[in-house]
Structures are given as C-alpha cells and as structure tokens.
Amino acid sequence: MTPAVARRPADLADDAPHATVDLTALAANVAALRARTAPGTRLMAAVKADAYGHGVARTAPALVAAGVDAFGVAEAAEALDLRALGVSADVLVFAPVRAGIAELAAADVALTVADAASLAAIERAAPPRPARVHLKVDTGMGRLGASVVGADGRSDPAGVRAALALAAAVDRSRHAVLEGVWTHLACADDANAAEPGSVTGAQVTAFEVVVEALARAGLRPATVHAANSAATIARPDAHFDLVRPGIAVYGQPPSAHVAALAPDLRPALTLDAPITFVKRVAAGTPIGYGATWRAPRATTVATVRLGYADGFPRALSSRGRAVVGERSAVVAGRVCMDQVMLDLGPHGDARVGDRAVFVGGAGPTAVEVAEAAGSFVYELLTRLGPRIVRRYVG
Ligand SMILES: Cc1ncc(COP(=O)(O)O)c(C=O)c1O
C-alpha cells in the first residue's frame, strides 16, 4: 500500500509520475490463466510486494471480482493488510513466520510450515483457533522447506520420511490443521521445462512421490500446489489443486519462452511522468551528472520528474528510452535520483506538463526496459516507488 501518496491532494498528482493500472487487463489475465487449468483448479494470485508494484489496495479487490480464489503473500504484514482491506478470500503466507502467529490464525490466514521449528513456533503461540497449515517441501528450489530430494534432484526416501513425520506432527497438533502441501519450482520458465528430463520434470516427480506417500499414510491435505506463472502456462501436470501465478496475473511473461506460449497476456501497467523543463541546446552541450552525455547535434532536451529513487534504473543512463507524443527519445546522461533528461531530437517539441511514457502503452515494454537495465521484469515492477501515483482504469 502507498499511504504517503494516498494522503496527497489530488492536484499534486499532475506533477508526479503515474503508474496506471488497467484493471480489465488484470481480469483478462486471470481469465487467460484459468482457461489453461482444469475445472475445479483454484487460482491463488501472488500479491506480495504491493501486488508486484501495482498497488495491492486496489488490485486485490479487482482480482477478487475477477474470480481469484486466494492470495499468496511473502510476510505476515502483507496478509494482515489484505484482511484490513476487507479481503476475505484465502490467504497463504509463503514463508514460515515467527511473530504474529495468533493474530494471523485469528484472521484465518494460512501459514507455511517448513520444518519442526516453524511448527514449534505455532505451538508456542497457541493461537485462539488452530492455524491452517500448508507444509512446504523443497524439491529442488533450495530455499525453504523439508528437502525431499538428493543433490541429484531425485526423490530421497529419507527426506520423504522426514517430510511425512513433519506432516504427521502437524496433523497431531491441536494448534494446527494440515490443509495443504506445496513446493516451488526453480526453473519452470526454462525453454525445456515441459520435458520430463528437465529440472522441473524432476521437481514435479519428486513432489508427486511426497503427495502419494502422504496419501498412503492417511494424510490427504485438501490443497496440493506447485505452479507459479510459468508452470501454470507451460506445465499442466504441475497444476494439482491450485495454481499460484504472480507475474502473469499482471500481464508480464516470466521469460521469453513463456511469452511465446502466452501471447494472450495483457500488461496491466503503464508508467509515465511529466516533463518539467524543456530547452534547446547546442551541439556539444553536456547534460547531467558527470557530463557523461553531450548533445551530438543541436537538439531539444526535456527534463522529466522520474528518477532512480522511483525505481527507474540508473543503469538506463544514456541508454533507456521513452516516448513523448509520437516520438521515441533516448535518456540523455545519467538518471538522477528524481529526474531524468531525454533527448527529443533536433525537431523535438514538447511542453512542460506533457508526459513521457517509460513503460508500457506507447513506450517500451516492461520486459524491454528491465532487460536494457540488465535486470528482469519482476525487479523493475516491484521497485516502482511510493512517490509514483498509482491510478486505476477499467
Ligand atoms: C512461493 C511462490 N509462489 C508463487 C510465486 C509466483 O511466481 P511468479 O510471479 O513467477 O508467477 C512466487 C513468486 O516468486 C512465490 O514465491
């Protein structure tokens, strides 16, 4: 959420950068993802990091209206924010939490148990009602959870037994209810992810071994899940009971390979910013910190209210671009903290208050911008700062 911006008088917004989020694009993306899943498969949208920079306060209710069943978040505060927004859909915190367990359980937020310590934290908290628990098993991501694979990525019987023991402990606990079992795929956006011999293939197989072992032991958590956006699009065999897409909900592909498989995704966000100053400069005029850029010819330079403190990468100094009117303009010199200069060209023409489009719409795509900065689309979107005013259409 972006309370600092929300308190500003509306007319100040004209002078601020804008991230405009098209809520109909979000709904279309949810429909596009749903069209790839079997009837009955639930859809959990990942809305961590302020809905990937899109602003969870407006995005989450729109996603509920679009038929999303559940939300995934990274931390307790994000889960409680959703409840404070009035979202009553299922919420899962993707990582074990040590604080706020009683409050989360009271708010009916599902918690992740990744090891004995995370279960012990729930028992110690003795929540007022049993916590809904999703057991996290590590099938090769190497981040969180009871590892059920060996170094070769194949299912490891000792690891599976340990995961079963943990599941049984959750099941026995009077402070927890075993509701789900899940894993996270490390390479589902790879070009070969659909092949059985791929890392993803091995992860899915190892996960199935755990799910089957749980069933044999009489433990059948209602919700089995593994698929992020890439697997939702590229690996139907990894859908199980629920898919957990994030980036694709916002209309961005997680990789070029997945982009080719999902041309129907619609980027929801456009980033533009106002021109605050325009000048004609002679050939050779230096622009910006370090005087790293000099006008190659007489040209028009516009200064724009957007900088690296807003999440516009400094790596785009003298290489990023934006669209002003019909014209593409390159970043002239170093991106500053709050401002950036654009070379509008010898025939360029703009007025103070005109807006330059940096991401989406008539401008470059978020993927293009991120890649030009040596980054990737997730980082670009989640770093869009609180001074950028979020606006919603649709
Ligand atoms: C556990 C978990 N599930 C799902 C997602 C959604 O991933 P993506 O945005 O690639 O769809 C994430 C995000 O990284 C995640 O951490």
PDB file of N, CA and C in Angstrom, residues 247-282:
ATOM      1  N   ILE A 247       3.467 -13.034 -11.670  1.00  0.00           N
ATOM      2  CA  ILE A 247       3.816 -12.083 -12.725  1.00  0.00           C
ATOM      3  C   ILE A 247       2.819 -12.125 -13.900  1.00  0.00           C
ATOM      4  N   ALA A 248       2.305 -13.311 -14.221  1.00  0.00           N
ATOM      5  CA  ALA A 248       1.397 -13.414 -15.366  1.00  0.00           C
ATOM      6  C   ALA A 248       0.052 -12.744 -15.089  1.00  0.00           C
ATOM      7  N   VAL A 249      -0.334 -12.694 -13.817  1.00  0.00           N
ATOM      8  CA  VAL A 249      -1.583 -12.001 -13.463  1.00  0.00           C
ATOM      9  C   VAL A 249      -1.494 -10.531 -13.876  1.00  0.00           C
ATOM     10  N   TYR A 250      -0.258 -10.004 -13.795  1.00  0.00           N
ATOM     11  CA  TYR A 250      -0.047  -8.588 -14.147  1.00  0.00           C
ATOM     12  C   TYR A 250       0.244  -8.429 -15.643  1.00  0.00           C
ATOM     13  N   GLY A 251       0.177  -9.547 -16.345  1.00  0.00           N
ATOM     14  CA  GLY A 251       0.291  -9.498 -17.803  1.00  0.00           C
ATOM     15  C   GLY A 251       1.712  -9.536 -18.324  1.00  0.00           C
ATOM     16  N   GLN A 252       2.645  -9.889 -17.428  1.00  0.00           N
ATOM     17  CA  GLN A 252       4.044  -9.945 -17.853  1.00  0.00           C
ATOM     18  C   GLN A 252       4.487 -11.403 -17.907  1.00  0.00           C
ATOM     19  N   PRO A 253       5.255 -11.764 -18.936  1.00  0.00           N
ATOM     20  CA  PRO A 253       5.733 -13.139 -19.007  1.00  0.00           C
ATOM     21  C   PRO A 253       6.985 -13.313 -18.147  1.00  0.00           C
ATOM     22  N   PRO A 254       7.113 -14.476 -17.477  1.00  0.00           N
ATOM     23  CA  PRO A 254       8.307 -14.685 -16.653  1.00  0.00           C
ATOM     24  C   PRO A 254       9.579 -14.910 -17.463  1.00  0.00           C
ATOM     25  N   SER A 255       9.438 -15.273 -18.729  1.00  0.00           N
ATOM     26  CA  SER A 255      10.620 -15.472 -19.586  1.00  0.00           C
ATOM     27  C   SER A 255      10.170 -15.362 -21.034  1.00  0.00           C
ATOM     28  N   ALA A 256      11.141 -15.243 -21.930  1.00  0.00           N
ATOM     29  CA  ALA A 256      10.811 -15.141 -23.355  1.00  0.00           C
ATOM     30  C   ALA A 256      10.110 -16.411 -23.824  1.00  0.00           C
ATOM     31  N   HIS A 257      10.566 -17.552 -23.286  1.00  0.00           N
ATOM     32  CA  HIS A 257       9.949 -18.817 -23.668  1.00  0.00           C
ATOM     33  C   HIS A 257       8.460 -18.831 -23.304  1.00  0.00           C
ATOM     34  N   VAL A 258       8.166 -18.403 -22.091  1.00  0.00           N
ATOM     35  CA  VAL A 258       6.760 -18.399 -21.644  1.00  0.00           C
ATOM     36  C   VAL A 258       5.968 -17.341 -22.415  1.00  0.00           C
ATOM     37  N   ALA A 259       6.629 -16.238 -22.765  1.00  0.00           N
ATOM     38  CA  ALA A 259       5.941 -15.190 -23.539  1.00  0.00           C
ATOM     39  C   ALA A 259       5.395 -15.767 -24.841  1.00  0.00           C
ATOM     40  N   ALA A 260       6.194 -16.633 -25.467  1.00  0.00           N
ATOM     41  CA  ALA A 260       5.765 -17.216 -26.743  1.00  0.00           C
ATOM     42  C   ALA A 260       4.561 -18.136 -26.539  1.00  0.00           C
ATOM     43  N   LEU A 261       4.460 -18.743 -25.352  1.00  0.00           N
ATOM     44  CA  LEU A 261       3.340 -19.654 -25.077  1.00  0.00           C
ATOM     45  C   LEU A 261       2.087 -18.908 -24.613  1.00  0.00           C
ATOM     46  N   ALA A 262       2.262 -17.649 -24.249  1.00  0.00           N
ATOM     47  CA  ALA A 262       1.128 -16.909 -23.675  1.00  0.00           C
ATOM     48  C   ALA A 262       0.991 -15.528 -24.310  1.00  0.00           C
ATOM     49  N   PRO A 263       0.732 -15.493 -25.632  1.00  0.00           N
ATOM     50  CA  PRO A 263       0.578 -14.186 -26.277  1.00  0.00           C
ATOM     51  C   PRO A 263      -0.672 -13.448 -25.803  1.00  0.00           C
ATOM     52  N   ASP A 264      -1.547 -14.175 -25.099  1.00  0.00           N
ATOM     53  CA  ASP A 264      -2.795 -13.555 -24.657  1.00  0.00           C
ATOM     54  C   ASP A 264      -2.648 -12.736 -23.374  1.00  0.00           C
ATOM     55  N   LEU A 265      -1.482 -12.743 -22.753  1.00  0.00           N
ATOM     56  CA  LEU A 265      -1.327 -11.922 -21.542  1.00  0.00           C
ATOM     57  C   LEU A 265      -1.335 -10.441 -21.916  1.00  0.00           C
ATOM     58  N   ARG A 266      -1.969  -9.631 -21.069  1.00  0.00           N
ATOM     59  CA  ARG A 266      -2.046  -8.180 -21.339  1.00  0.00           C
ATOM     60  C   ARG A 266      -1.360  -7.401 -20.229  1.00  0.00           C
ATOM     61  N   PRO A 267      -0.231  -6.755 -20.531  1.00  0.00           N
ATOM     62  CA  PRO A 267       0.439  -5.970 -19.485  1.00  0.00           C
ATOM     63  C   PRO A 267      -0.532  -4.953 -18.879  1.00  0.00           C
ATOM     64  N   ALA A 268      -0.586  -4.935 -17.550  1.00  0.00           N
ATOM     65  CA  ALA A 268      -1.588  -4.089 -16.891  1.00  0.00           C
ATOM     66  C   ALA A 268      -1.060  -2.698 -16.563  1.00  0.00           C
ATOM     67  N   LEU A 269       0.256  -2.533 -16.550  1.00  0.00           N
ATOM     68  CA  LEU A 269       0.806  -1.284 -16.007  1.00  0.00           C
ATOM     69  C   LEU A 269       1.486  -0.432 -17.079  1.00  0.00           C
ATOM     70  N   THR A 270       1.222   0.861 -16.999  1.00  0.00           N
ATOM     71  CA  THR A 270       1.915   1.849 -17.828  1.00  0.00           C
ATOM     72  C   THR A 270       2.553   2.870 -16.885  1.00  0.00           C
ATOM     73  N   LEU A 271       3.801   3.224 -17.160  1.00  0.00           N
ATOM     74  CA  LEU A 271       4.488   4.217 -16.331  1.00  0.00           C
ATOM     75  C   LEU A 271       4.779   5.443 -17.165  1.00  0.00           C
ATOM     76  N   ASP A 272       4.244   6.595 -16.736  1.00  0.00           N
ATOM     77  CA  ASP A 272       4.602   7.841 -17.420  1.00  0.00           C
ATOM     78  C   ASP A 272       4.924   8.907 -16.384  1.00  0.00           C
ATOM     79  N   ALA A 273       5.545   9.980 -16.857  1.00  0.00           N
ATOM     80  CA  ALA A 273       5.991  11.018 -15.922  1.00  0.00           C
ATOM     81  C   ALA A 273       5.981  12.359 -16.648  1.00  0.00           C
ATOM     82  N   PRO A 274       5.772  13.437 -15.882  1.00  0.00           N
ATOM     83  CA  PRO A 274       5.616  14.746 -16.526  1.00  0.00           C
ATOM     84  C   PRO A 274       6.953  15.415 -16.862  1.00  0.00           C
ATOM     85  N   ILE A 275       6.938  16.084 -17.986  1.00  0.00           N
ATOM     86  CA  ILE A 275       8.071  16.931 -18.369  1.00  0.00           C
ATOM     87  C   ILE A 275       7.981  18.208 -17.528  1.00  0.00           C
ATOM     88  N   THR A 276       9.113  18.580 -16.940  1.00  0.00           N
ATOM     89  CA  THR A 276       9.124  19.749 -16.042  1.00  0.00           C
ATOM     90  C   THR A 276       9.916  20.921 -16.627  1.00  0.00           C
ATOM     91  N   PHE A 277      10.672  20.662 -17.707  1.00  0.00           N
ATOM     92  CA  PHE A 277      11.536  21.709 -18.241  1.00  0.00           C
ATOM     93  C   PHE A 277      11.942  21.290 -19.650  1.00  0.00           C
ATOM     94  N   VAL A 278      11.945  22.250 -20.572  1.00  0.00           N
ATOM     95  CA  VAL A 278      12.338  21.942 -21.956  1.00  0.00           C
ATOM     96  C   VAL A 278      13.328  23.006 -22.418  1.00  0.00           C
ATOM     97  N   LYS A 279      14.382  22.596 -23.104  1.00  0.00           N
ATOM     98  CA  LYS A 279      15.323  23.612 -23.621  1.00  0.00           C
ATOM     99  C   LYS A 279      15.942  23.143 -24.931  1.00  0.00           C
ATOM    100  N   ARG A 280      16.366  24.130 -25.709  1.00  0.00           N
ATOM    101  CA  ARG A 280      17.174  23.866 -26.907  1.00  0.00           C
ATOM    102  C   ARG A 280      18.633  23.928 -26.492  1.00  0.00           C
ATOM    103  N   VAL A 281      19.437  22.995 -26.941  1.00  0.00           N
ATOM    104  CA  VAL A 281      20.862  23.047 -26.609  1.00  0.00           C
ATOM    105  C   VAL A 281      21.681  22.949 -27.899  1.00  0.00           C
ATOM    106  N   ALA A 282      22.869  23.541 -27.841  1.00  0.00           N
ATOM    107  CA  ALA A 282      23.772  23.485 -28.998  1.00  0.00           C
ATOM    108  C   ALA A 282      24.528  22.158 -28.994  1.00  0.00           C
TER     109      ALA A 282
END
